[in-house]
Coordinates of C-alpha atoms in Angstrom, one line a residue:
Chain B
M1 CA 115.9 128.3 -51.2
G2 CA 114.6 127.6 -54.7
K3 CA 110.9 127.3 -55.4
L4 CA 109.8 124.0 -56.9
L5 CA 106.3 123.6 -58.3
I6 CA 105.1 120.0 -58.7
V7 CA 102.1 119.1 -60.7
G8 CA 100.7 115.6 -60.8
T9 CA 98.3 113.1 -59.3
V10 CA 97.7 112.6 -55.6
A11 CA 95.8 109.3 -55.5
F12 CA 94.9 106.0 -54.0
D13 CA 96.9 103.0 -55.2
A14 CA 96.1 99.3 -54.7
I15 CA 99.2 97.2 -55.4
E16 CA 99.8 93.5 -55.7
T17 CA 103.4 92.1 -56.0
P18 CA 104.7 88.6 -55.6
F19 CA 105.5 89.7 -52.0
G20 CA 102.1 90.9 -50.9
K21 CA 99.1 93.0 -51.5
T22 CA 97.8 96.4 -50.3
D23 CA 94.4 97.8 -49.9
K24 CA 93.9 101.5 -51.0
I25 CA 97.1 103.3 -49.9
L26 CA 98.5 106.7 -50.5
G27 CA 99.9 107.1 -54.1
G28 CA 100.1 109.4 -57.1
A29 CA 103.0 110.8 -59.0
A30 CA 103.0 114.2 -57.2
T31 CA 103.1 112.4 -53.9
Y32 CA 106.2 110.4 -54.7
I33 CA 107.8 113.5 -56.4
G34 CA 107.1 115.6 -53.3
L35 CA 108.4 113.0 -50.7
S36 CA 111.6 112.7 -52.7
A37 CA 112.1 116.4 -53.5
A38 CA 111.7 117.1 -49.8
H39 CA 115.2 115.8 -49.2
F40 CA 116.6 119.0 -50.6
N41 CA 116.6 122.6 -49.5
V42 CA 113.6 123.7 -51.5
D43 CA 110.3 125.5 -51.1
A44 CA 108.0 123.0 -52.8
A45 CA 104.3 123.0 -53.6
I46 CA 102.0 120.4 -55.1
V47 CA 99.2 121.3 -57.5
S48 CA 96.7 118.5 -57.8
V49 CA 93.2 117.4 -57.0
V50 CA 91.6 114.8 -54.7
G51 CA 88.1 113.9 -53.7
E52 CA 86.3 114.3 -50.4
D53 CA 87.1 110.7 -49.7
F54 CA 90.8 111.5 -49.4
P55 CA 92.0 111.1 -45.8
Q56 CA 93.3 114.2 -44.0
E57 CA 96.1 112.0 -42.6
Y58 CA 97.5 111.5 -46.1
L59 CA 97.5 115.2 -46.7
D60 CA 99.2 115.6 -43.4
I61 CA 102.0 113.2 -44.5
I62 CA 102.7 115.4 -47.4
S63 CA 102.6 118.7 -45.5
S64 CA 104.7 117.3 -42.7
K65 CA 107.5 117.3 -45.2
N66 CA 107.2 121.1 -45.6
I67 CA 105.4 120.8 -48.9
D68 CA 102.8 123.4 -49.6
I69 CA 99.5 121.7 -50.3
S70 CA 97.3 124.8 -50.8
G71 CA 97.3 123.9 -54.5
I72 CA 95.7 120.5 -53.9
E73 CA 92.0 121.1 -54.6
I74 CA 89.6 119.0 -52.6
V75 CA 86.4 118.4 -54.7
K76 CA 83.3 118.2 -52.5
G77 CA 81.5 114.9 -53.0
G78 CA 84.2 113.8 -55.5
K79 CA 86.1 110.6 -55.4
T80 CA 89.9 110.5 -55.6
F81 CA 91.8 109.1 -58.6
F82 CA 92.4 105.4 -58.1
W83 CA 94.9 103.0 -59.7
S84 CA 95.3 99.4 -59.1
G85 CA 98.2 97.2 -60.5
L86 CA 99.5 93.7 -60.4
Y87 CA 103.3 93.1 -60.8
H88 CA 104.6 90.0 -62.4
N89 CA 107.2 87.8 -60.9
D90 CA 110.2 89.6 -62.3
L91 CA 108.7 93.0 -61.1
N92 CA 109.7 94.4 -64.5
S93 CA 106.2 94.3 -66.0
R94 CA 102.8 94.9 -64.6
D95 CA 99.1 94.8 -65.5
T96 CA 96.8 97.7 -64.7
L97 CA 93.8 96.1 -63.0
D98 CA 91.7 99.2 -62.6
T99 CA 91.9 102.9 -63.3
Q100 CA 89.2 105.3 -62.0
L101 CA 89.9 108.8 -63.0
N102 CA 87.2 110.3 -60.8
V103 CA 88.0 113.9 -59.9
L104 CA 91.0 113.8 -62.3
A105 CA 88.6 113.7 -65.3
D106 CA 87.7 117.4 -64.8
F107 CA 90.9 118.6 -63.2
T108 CA 91.8 122.2 -63.9
P109 CA 95.1 123.0 -62.1
V110 CA 95.3 126.3 -60.3
V111 CA 98.8 127.4 -59.4
P112 CA 99.0 129.2 -56.0
E113 CA 100.0 132.8 -56.4
K114 CA 103.2 132.3 -54.4
F115 CA 104.5 129.6 -56.7
K116 CA 103.8 131.4 -60.0
D117 CA 107.4 132.5 -60.1
S118 CA 108.9 129.1 -59.3
E119 CA 112.4 128.4 -60.5
V120 CA 111.8 124.8 -61.3
I121 CA 108.6 123.3 -62.6
M122 CA 108.1 119.5 -62.4
L123 CA 105.3 118.5 -64.6
G124 CA 104.3 114.9 -63.5
N125 CA 102.7 112.5 -65.9
L126 CA 99.3 114.0 -66.8
H127 CA 97.3 115.0 -69.9
P128 CA 99.6 117.4 -71.9
N129 CA 96.9 120.0 -71.9
I130 CA 97.0 120.1 -68.1
Q131 CA 100.8 120.4 -68.2
I132 CA 100.4 123.3 -70.7
S133 CA 97.8 125.0 -68.5
V134 CA 100.2 125.1 -65.6
L135 CA 102.9 126.7 -67.8
D136 CA 100.4 129.3 -69.0
Q137 CA 99.8 130.4 -65.4
L138 CA 103.4 131.2 -64.6
T139 CA 104.3 134.9 -64.2
S140 CA 108.0 134.6 -64.8
K141 CA 110.1 132.3 -66.9
P142 CA 111.3 129.4 -64.8
K143 CA 115.0 128.3 -64.9
L144 CA 114.0 124.7 -65.7
V145 CA 110.8 122.9 -66.8
V146 CA 110.9 119.2 -66.4
L147 CA 108.3 117.0 -67.9
D148 CA 107.4 113.4 -67.3
T149 CA 105.0 111.6 -69.6
M150 CA 104.1 108.1 -70.7
N151 CA 103.1 106.0 -73.8
F152 CA 99.4 106.5 -73.0
W153 CA 99.6 110.2 -74.1
M154 CA 101.6 109.3 -77.2
D155 CA 98.8 107.0 -78.2
C156 CA 95.9 109.4 -77.5
A157 CA 97.2 113.0 -77.3
L158 CA 100.4 113.0 -79.4
E159 CA 99.8 116.5 -80.9
E160 CA 99.1 118.0 -77.5
L161 CA 102.2 116.3 -76.2
K162 CA 104.3 117.7 -79.0
Q163 CA 103.0 121.2 -78.1
V164 CA 104.0 121.0 -74.5
L165 CA 107.4 119.4 -75.4
K166 CA 108.3 122.7 -77.2
R167 CA 108.1 124.5 -73.9
V168 CA 110.1 122.1 -71.7
D169 CA 113.9 121.9 -70.9
V170 CA 114.0 118.3 -69.7
I171 CA 111.9 115.2 -70.5
T172 CA 112.1 112.1 -68.4
I173 CA 110.8 109.1 -70.2
N174 CA 111.4 105.3 -70.2
D175 CA 113.3 103.5 -72.9
E176 CA 110.3 101.9 -74.6
E177 CA 108.5 105.3 -74.6
A178 CA 111.6 107.0 -76.0
R179 CA 111.6 104.5 -78.8
Q180 CA 107.9 105.0 -79.4
L181 CA 108.1 108.8 -79.4
S182 CA 111.1 108.9 -81.7
G183 CA 110.5 105.9 -83.9
E184 CA 114.2 104.9 -83.4
Y185 CA 115.4 101.7 -81.6
S186 CA 118.8 103.1 -80.7
L187 CA 118.5 105.3 -77.6
V188 CA 121.2 107.6 -78.8
K189 CA 119.3 108.3 -82.0
A190 CA 116.0 108.5 -80.1
A191 CA 117.5 111.1 -77.8
E192 CA 118.6 113.2 -80.8
I193 CA 115.2 113.2 -82.3
I194 CA 113.5 114.0 -79.0
Q195 CA 115.9 116.9 -78.4
A196 CA 114.8 118.3 -81.7
M197 CA 111.2 118.2 -80.5
G198 CA 112.0 120.7 -77.7
P199 CA 113.7 119.4 -74.6
R200 CA 117.4 120.2 -74.6
Y201 CA 117.9 117.5 -72.0
V202 CA 116.6 114.0 -72.5
V203 CA 116.6 111.6 -69.5
I204 CA 115.9 108.0 -70.4
K205 CA 114.9 105.8 -67.5
K206 CA 115.7 102.1 -67.8
G207 CA 114.4 100.9 -64.5
E208 CA 116.7 98.4 -62.9
H209 CA 119.2 99.2 -65.8
G210 CA 119.7 102.8 -64.7
A211 CA 119.2 106.1 -66.4
L212 CA 120.8 108.0 -69.3
L213 CA 121.1 111.8 -69.7
F214 CA 121.6 113.3 -73.2
N215 CA 122.4 116.9 -74.0
D216 CA 123.7 117.6 -77.4
A217 CA 126.8 115.5 -77.8
Q218 CA 127.1 114.9 -74.0
V219 CA 126.0 111.7 -72.4
F220 CA 125.9 110.6 -68.7
F221 CA 124.8 107.3 -67.2
A222 CA 123.8 106.4 -63.7
P223 CA 123.1 102.8 -62.8
A224 CA 120.3 101.7 -60.5
L225 CA 121.8 100.5 -57.3
P226 CA 121.9 96.7 -57.4
L227 CA 119.5 95.6 -54.7
K228 CA 119.0 92.4 -52.9
E229 CA 115.3 92.8 -52.7
V230 CA 112.9 94.8 -54.7
F231 CA 109.6 94.8 -53.0
D232 CA 107.4 97.2 -55.0
P233 CA 108.6 99.3 -58.0
T234 CA 105.5 101.6 -57.8
G235 CA 106.6 105.3 -57.7
A236 CA 110.3 104.6 -58.5
G237 CA 110.2 106.8 -61.6
D238 CA 108.4 109.6 -59.8
T239 CA 110.8 109.4 -56.9
F240 CA 113.6 109.7 -59.4
A241 CA 112.0 112.8 -60.9
G242 CA 111.5 114.2 -57.4
G243 CA 115.1 113.8 -56.5
F244 CA 116.2 115.2 -59.9
S245 CA 114.0 118.3 -59.8
G246 CA 114.5 118.8 -56.1
Y247 CA 118.2 118.9 -56.4
M248 CA 118.1 121.2 -59.5
A249 CA 115.8 123.6 -57.5
Q250 CA 118.1 123.6 -54.6
Q251 CA 121.2 124.3 -56.8
G252 CA 119.5 127.0 -58.8
T253 CA 121.9 126.8 -61.7
V254 CA 121.3 124.8 -64.9
S255 CA 124.5 123.0 -66.0
F256 CA 125.4 119.6 -67.2
H257 CA 127.4 119.1 -64.1
N258 CA 124.4 119.8 -61.8
M259 CA 122.2 117.7 -64.1
K260 CA 124.6 114.7 -63.7
N261 CA 124.4 115.1 -59.9
A262 CA 120.7 115.4 -60.1
I263 CA 120.5 112.1 -61.9
I264 CA 122.6 110.4 -59.2
H265 CA 120.4 111.9 -56.4
G266 CA 117.3 110.8 -58.3
S267 CA 118.6 107.3 -58.7
N268 CA 119.7 107.2 -55.1
L269 CA 116.3 108.1 -53.7
A270 CA 114.5 105.8 -56.1
S271 CA 116.6 102.9 -54.8
F272 CA 114.9 103.4 -51.4
C273 CA 111.4 103.8 -52.8
V274 CA 111.3 100.2 -54.1
E275 CA 112.2 98.6 -50.7
K276 CA 108.8 98.8 -49.2
F277 CA 105.2 99.0 -50.4
G278 CA 103.9 102.3 -51.7
T279 CA 105.3 105.4 -50.0
Q280 CA 106.2 103.7 -46.7
R281 CA 110.0 103.8 -47.2
M282 CA 110.0 107.4 -48.5
E283 CA 107.9 108.6 -45.5
N284 CA 110.6 107.4 -43.1
L285 CA 113.9 108.0 -44.7
D286 CA 116.6 110.0 -42.9
K287 CA 119.5 112.0 -44.1
H288 CA 122.1 109.5 -42.9
E289 CA 120.6 106.7 -44.9
V290 CA 120.6 108.9 -48.0
Q291 CA 124.2 110.0 -47.6
S292 CA 125.4 106.5 -46.9
R293 CA 123.8 105.2 -50.1
L294 CA 125.2 108.1 -52.1
Q295 CA 128.6 106.8 -50.9
Q296 CA 127.7 103.4 -52.3
F297 CA 126.8 105.0 -55.6
K298 CA 130.3 106.5 -55.7
M299 CA 131.8 103.2 -54.9
I300 CA 130.1 101.2 -57.6
T301 CA 130.7 103.7 -60.4
Q302 CA 133.9 105.6 -59.8
F303 CA 137.2 104.3 -61.2
D304 CA 140.6 105.7 -61.9
I305 CA 142.2 104.9 -65.2
E306 CA 145.2 106.8 -66.4
L307 CA 144.8 107.8 -70.0
A308 CA 147.8 107.9 -72.4
E309 CA 148.5 111.2 -74.0
Chain Q
M1 CA 155.1 91.2 -69.5
G2 CA 152.5 88.8 -68.1
K3 CA 151.7 85.5 -69.7
L4 CA 148.1 85.0 -70.7
L5 CA 146.8 81.6 -71.7
I6 CA 143.6 81.6 -73.7
V7 CA 141.5 78.5 -74.2
G8 CA 138.5 78.5 -76.5
T9 CA 137.1 78.0 -79.9
V10 CA 138.7 79.2 -83.1
A11 CA 135.9 78.8 -85.7
F12 CA 133.8 79.7 -88.7
D13 CA 130.8 81.8 -88.1
A14 CA 128.0 82.7 -90.4
I15 CA 125.9 85.6 -89.2
E16 CA 122.7 87.3 -90.2
T17 CA 121.6 90.5 -88.7
P18 CA 118.9 93.0 -89.8
F19 CA 121.8 94.8 -91.5
G20 CA 123.3 92.1 -93.6
K21 CA 124.5 88.6 -93.8
T22 CA 127.9 86.9 -94.0
D23 CA 129.2 83.7 -95.4
K24 CA 131.6 81.7 -93.3
I25 CA 133.9 84.2 -91.6
L26 CA 136.6 84.0 -88.9
G27 CA 135.0 83.5 -85.5
G28 CA 135.3 81.7 -82.2
A29 CA 135.6 82.7 -78.6
A30 CA 139.4 82.4 -78.4
T31 CA 139.7 84.5 -81.6
Y32 CA 137.7 87.4 -80.1
I33 CA 139.5 87.0 -76.7
G34 CA 142.9 87.1 -78.4
L35 CA 142.2 90.1 -80.6
S36 CA 141.0 92.0 -77.6
A37 CA 143.8 90.9 -75.2
A38 CA 146.3 91.9 -77.8
H39 CA 145.7 95.6 -76.9
F40 CA 147.7 95.0 -73.7
N41 CA 151.3 94.4 -72.9
V42 CA 151.0 90.6 -72.6
D43 CA 152.6 87.4 -73.9
A44 CA 149.4 85.6 -75.0
A45 CA 148.8 82.2 -76.4
I46 CA 145.7 80.4 -77.7
V47 CA 145.0 76.7 -77.1
S48 CA 142.4 75.5 -79.6
V49 CA 141.6 73.2 -82.5
V50 CA 140.7 73.7 -86.1
G51 CA 140.3 71.5 -89.2
E52 CA 142.4 71.3 -92.3
D53 CA 139.8 73.5 -94.0
F54 CA 140.8 76.5 -91.8
P55 CA 142.5 79.2 -93.9
Q56 CA 146.1 80.1 -93.2
E57 CA 145.2 83.7 -93.6
Y58 CA 142.9 83.5 -90.5
L59 CA 145.7 82.0 -88.5
D60 CA 147.9 84.8 -89.8
I61 CA 145.4 87.4 -88.6
I62 CA 145.7 86.0 -85.1
S63 CA 149.5 85.6 -85.1
S64 CA 150.0 89.1 -86.6
K65 CA 148.7 90.4 -83.2
N66 CA 151.7 88.7 -81.5
I67 CA 149.5 85.9 -80.2
D68 CA 151.3 82.5 -79.9
I69 CA 149.3 80.0 -82.0
S70 CA 151.5 76.9 -81.4
G71 CA 148.7 75.6 -79.2
I72 CA 146.1 75.6 -82.0
E73 CA 146.0 72.1 -83.2
I74 CA 145.2 71.5 -86.9
V75 CA 143.4 68.2 -87.4
K76 CA 144.3 66.6 -90.7
G77 CA 141.2 65.9 -92.8
G78 CA 139.2 67.5 -90.0
K79 CA 136.5 70.2 -90.4
T80 CA 136.5 73.4 -88.3
F81 CA 133.8 74.1 -85.7
F82 CA 131.0 76.1 -87.4
W83 CA 128.3 78.2 -85.9
S84 CA 125.5 80.1 -87.6
G85 CA 123.1 82.5 -86.0
L86 CA 120.3 84.9 -86.9
Y87 CA 119.8 88.0 -84.8
H88 CA 116.4 89.5 -84.3
N89 CA 115.5 93.1 -85.0
D90 CA 116.4 94.4 -81.5
L91 CA 119.8 92.5 -81.7
N92 CA 119.2 91.4 -78.1
S93 CA 118.1 87.9 -79.0
R94 CA 119.2 85.4 -81.6
D95 CA 118.4 82.0 -83.0
T96 CA 121.2 79.5 -83.6
L97 CA 120.6 78.2 -87.1
D98 CA 123.4 75.6 -87.2
T99 CA 126.1 74.2 -84.9
Q100 CA 128.6 71.7 -86.3
L101 CA 131.1 70.7 -83.6
N102 CA 133.4 68.9 -86.1
V103 CA 136.9 68.7 -84.7
L104 CA 135.7 70.3 -81.5
A105 CA 133.9 67.0 -80.6
D106 CA 137.2 65.2 -79.8
F107 CA 139.2 68.2 -78.7
T108 CA 141.9 67.5 -76.1
P109 CA 143.7 70.7 -75.3
V110 CA 147.5 70.6 -75.1
V111 CA 149.0 73.6 -73.3
P112 CA 152.4 74.6 -74.9
E113 CA 155.3 74.1 -72.5
K114 CA 156.1 77.8 -72.4
F115 CA 152.6 78.7 -71.2
K116 CA 152.2 76.1 -68.4
D117 CA 153.3 78.8 -65.9
S118 CA 151.0 81.6 -67.2
E119 CA 150.0 84.2 -64.7
V120 CA 146.4 84.5 -66.1
I121 CA 144.3 81.8 -67.5
M122 CA 141.3 82.7 -69.6
L123 CA 139.0 79.7 -70.0
G124 CA 136.7 80.5 -72.9
N125 CA 133.2 79.0 -73.1
L126 CA 133.8 75.2 -73.7
H127 CA 132.8 71.9 -72.0
P128 CA 133.9 72.2 -68.3
N129 CA 136.0 69.0 -68.7
I130 CA 138.1 70.7 -71.3
Q131 CA 138.5 73.7 -69.0
I132 CA 139.5 71.4 -66.2
S133 CA 142.0 69.5 -68.4
V134 CA 143.8 72.9 -69.1
L135 CA 144.1 73.7 -65.4
D136 CA 145.5 70.2 -64.8
Q137 CA 148.3 70.8 -67.2
L138 CA 149.6 73.9 -65.4
T139 CA 152.9 73.6 -63.6
S140 CA 152.5 76.6 -61.3
K141 CA 149.6 78.2 -59.7
P142 CA 148.3 81.1 -61.8
K143 CA 147.6 84.5 -60.2
L144 CA 144.1 84.5 -61.8
V145 CA 141.9 82.0 -63.5
V146 CA 138.9 83.5 -65.4
L147 CA 136.1 81.3 -66.7
D148 CA 133.4 82.0 -69.2
T149 CA 130.5 79.6 -69.6
M150 CA 126.9 79.5 -70.8
N151 CA 123.5 78.0 -70.1
F152 CA 124.2 75.0 -72.4
W153 CA 126.7 73.6 -69.9
M154 CA 124.3 74.2 -67.0
D155 CA 121.7 72.2 -68.8
C156 CA 123.9 69.2 -69.8
A157 CA 127.1 69.3 -67.7
L158 CA 126.2 71.0 -64.4
E159 CA 128.2 68.7 -62.2
E160 CA 131.4 69.1 -64.2
L161 CA 130.8 72.9 -64.3
K162 CA 130.5 72.9 -60.5
Q163 CA 133.8 71.0 -60.3
V164 CA 135.7 73.6 -62.5
L165 CA 134.1 76.5 -60.7
K166 CA 135.8 75.4 -57.5
R167 CA 139.1 76.1 -59.2
V168 CA 138.5 79.5 -60.7
D169 CA 138.8 83.0 -59.3
V170 CA 136.5 84.9 -61.7
I171 CA 133.4 83.8 -63.6
T172 CA 132.0 85.9 -66.4
I173 CA 128.4 85.0 -67.1
N174 CA 125.3 86.8 -68.4
D175 CA 122.4 87.8 -66.3
E176 CA 120.0 85.0 -67.3
E177 CA 122.8 82.5 -66.8
A178 CA 123.6 83.9 -63.4
R179 CA 119.9 83.5 -62.5
Q180 CA 119.8 79.9 -63.8
L181 CA 123.0 78.9 -62.1
S182 CA 122.0 80.3 -58.7
G183 CA 118.2 79.9 -58.8
E184 CA 117.9 83.5 -57.7
Y185 CA 116.3 86.3 -59.6
S186 CA 118.1 89.1 -57.8
L187 CA 121.6 89.5 -59.3
V188 CA 122.9 90.5 -55.9
K189 CA 121.7 87.3 -54.4
A190 CA 122.8 85.3 -57.4
A191 CA 126.3 86.7 -57.2
E192 CA 126.5 85.6 -53.5
I193 CA 125.4 82.1 -54.3
I194 CA 127.9 81.8 -57.2
Q195 CA 130.7 83.1 -55.1
A196 CA 130.0 80.3 -52.6
M197 CA 130.5 77.9 -55.5
G198 CA 134.1 78.9 -55.9
P199 CA 134.8 82.1 -57.8
R200 CA 135.6 85.0 -55.5
Y201 CA 134.8 87.4 -58.3
V202 CA 131.6 87.3 -60.2
V203 CA 131.2 89.3 -63.4
I204 CA 127.6 89.5 -64.7
K205 CA 127.4 90.7 -68.3
K206 CA 124.2 92.5 -69.1
G207 CA 124.9 93.2 -72.8
E208 CA 123.7 96.7 -73.7
H209 CA 123.0 97.2 -70.0
G210 CA 126.6 97.0 -68.9
A211 CA 128.4 94.7 -66.5
L212 CA 128.5 94.2 -62.8
L213 CA 131.4 93.0 -60.7
F214 CA 130.8 91.4 -57.3
N215 CA 133.5 90.5 -54.7
D216 CA 132.3 89.9 -51.2
A217 CA 130.4 93.0 -50.2
Q218 CA 132.0 95.1 -53.0
V219 CA 130.2 95.9 -56.1
F220 CA 131.2 97.8 -59.3
F221 CA 129.3 98.6 -62.4
A222 CA 130.3 99.6 -65.9
P223 CA 127.8 100.6 -68.5
A224 CA 127.9 99.6 -72.1
L225 CA 128.8 102.7 -74.1
P226 CA 125.5 104.0 -75.6
L227 CA 126.0 103.5 -79.4
K228 CA 124.2 105.0 -82.3
E229 CA 124.5 101.8 -84.3
V230 CA 125.0 98.2 -83.3
F231 CA 125.8 96.2 -86.3
D232 CA 126.6 92.7 -85.0
P233 CA 126.8 91.7 -81.3
T234 CA 128.7 88.4 -82.1
G235 CA 131.8 88.2 -80.0
A236 CA 131.1 91.1 -77.7
G237 CA 131.1 89.0 -74.6
D238 CA 134.4 87.3 -75.6
T239 CA 135.9 90.7 -76.5
F240 CA 134.9 91.9 -73.0
A241 CA 136.6 88.8 -71.5
G242 CA 139.7 89.4 -73.6
G243 CA 140.0 93.0 -72.5
F244 CA 139.4 91.9 -68.9
S245 CA 141.9 89.1 -68.8
G246 CA 144.5 91.0 -71.0
Y247 CA 144.5 94.0 -68.7
M248 CA 144.8 91.7 -65.6
A249 CA 147.7 89.9 -67.1
Q250 CA 149.4 93.1 -68.0
Q251 CA 149.0 94.5 -64.4
G252 CA 150.0 91.3 -62.7
T253 CA 148.3 92.1 -59.4
V254 CA 144.9 90.9 -58.4
S255 CA 143.0 93.6 -56.6
F256 CA 139.5 95.1 -56.7
H257 CA 141.0 98.3 -58.1
N258 CA 142.6 96.5 -61.0
M259 CA 139.5 94.4 -61.5
K260 CA 137.4 97.5 -61.8
N261 CA 139.7 98.9 -64.5
A262 CA 139.7 95.6 -66.2
I263 CA 135.9 95.7 -66.4
I264 CA 136.1 99.2 -68.0
H265 CA 138.8 98.1 -70.5
G266 CA 136.7 95.1 -71.4
S267 CA 133.5 97.1 -71.9
N268 CA 135.5 99.7 -73.9
L269 CA 136.9 97.1 -76.3
A270 CA 133.5 95.3 -76.6
S271 CA 131.9 98.6 -77.7
F272 CA 134.1 98.5 -80.9
C273 CA 133.5 94.8 -81.6
V274 CA 129.8 95.3 -82.3
E275 CA 130.3 98.1 -84.8
K276 CA 131.1 95.8 -87.7
F277 CA 130.5 92.2 -88.8
G278 CA 132.5 89.5 -87.0
T279 CA 136.1 90.4 -86.1
Q280 CA 136.4 93.1 -88.7
R281 CA 136.5 96.0 -86.3
M282 CA 138.8 94.3 -83.9
E283 CA 141.3 93.4 -86.6
N284 CA 141.7 97.1 -87.4
L285 CA 141.6 99.0 -84.2
D286 CA 144.3 101.4 -83.1
K287 CA 145.5 102.7 -79.8
H288 CA 144.2 106.2 -80.3
E289 CA 140.6 105.0 -80.9
V290 CA 140.8 102.9 -77.8
Q291 CA 142.2 105.7 -75.7
S292 CA 139.7 108.2 -77.0
R293 CA 136.8 105.9 -76.2
L294 CA 138.1 105.3 -72.7
Q295 CA 137.9 109.0 -72.3
Q296 CA 134.2 108.8 -73.3
F297 CA 133.7 106.1 -70.6
K298 CA 135.1 108.5 -68.0
M299 CA 132.8 111.3 -69.2
I300 CA 129.7 109.2 -69.1
T301 CA 130.2 107.7 -65.7
Q302 CA 132.3 110.0 -63.5
F303 CA 130.6 112.6 -61.3
D304 CA 131.6 114.7 -58.3
I305 CA 129.1 114.9 -55.4
E306 CA 130.3 116.2 -52.1
L307 CA 129.0 114.0 -49.3
A308 CA 128.0 115.5 -46.0
E309 CA 129.9 114.3 -42.9

């Protein structure tokens, strides 16, 4: 059973979509990553920070999925990171209404002793210096380091981001961010430039338009499952990253073949995440549903054309 | 060898992209459809209209691909349909600079006797009444009627469009048009509603984001090949339709399996079309290039995940 170390936010979200509105609910990148990675045979731990206001029941939700939460620091008297967002009618764009860093402002991650030799490291979207600090604490070289990031860090911590990129194997990034980071509109060219920055594997997330995987001259594409209803896109990218890194930790071998399957598993799990508000759908998702939708993924993408010699 | 009847414009285009600009060059939906369908073992004919200003060499380009052009009427003293467009930097949007209907304004299609029993009818984007008029001239029921249309006809000839839709098997339409025609944002819901209007098969073209095929509860998705350079998107949708209808005419049997392969062949051929201005790339495209890129399509989409029982 491979060890998977997840670093990222555990937070409160308040979400408004055309279909409804939530008060403060369980959110955060590491939460979504963990709930998704828990679908694989892995020994996972989250490194994060919350305030004293964070409900025990939320921590219980995470640990009930057999995720080690000893690396989630609880700051006495502190307040938990809070994000609030409003999605537009097409659900493809959103406005951030409020961001309160709170305890995240002074977060110094401490990797639990047991997970310092993890095979797979999933660095959720955080300041690049926090991501570097986690890598510095490892006692053995991981098989795979996966990094997620966003345009915010390209705007205000680009040099630090470039430093951490030199130390990762996989970057997951959305299409606009790939264009910003590379300065190229063509995603093929963007992926080439980003590979030269460090990560051998570049995963470009295109939301409802699927995800691309680049590795040297090899390319793989997975669609997003066409859904009748998308209720709340929050956490879809992190759920994708959780499925991706969870599968890779379970398999234990880094290959393009495994990476392709990891992309499919990530896309598959993300397709559930968006069906309900926040983490609701991921909290209650059983193996049969996951397998049955994987079958759908096969159906919609696999074909059989005989090629001439 | 299946008979394929293509109806659509044969025209002059003037195109400006961020990479350059053309004077009046060979264009038109039926031209692109024909050049693409010619890659299959079919007996194809184009029904269209041009003016006396239309160069013989352009007609020769079409007939050199073994496409019957006896149904292309040449109007004495008439001027050929002309379209001029300017693509924006991302190549995903364009402005129409000029549209001169000319001989198209009074076009009455006449289907050549030999093609009145065609197995596959490809109705390119034209006024729905012209599309209906072609169907009315057929002497035997075709195996498959494919219709392409656009938002313009939804705006100004919706009732006529609904009439012709009742008589077609497949509609190819882009994502925005599918949303407009159905009134639904979700493409899954949109496809359901459009199927209820007539076409059993709904193909939604998403440009650089690929194409979706819906038939009852079945869904298939083909990506667009990720390209380093896109030079000129003009004709990509028609090239897709040409590959789709050409393959179906060659196979002769309507099934979801064949339809899936038709989508792949259409996407494959469209990936070449955008590499040069206008029809240039399609005029000079050999079998080996087509086969080799089909292999790439397999590589980027096919995966092998064992499903649990």
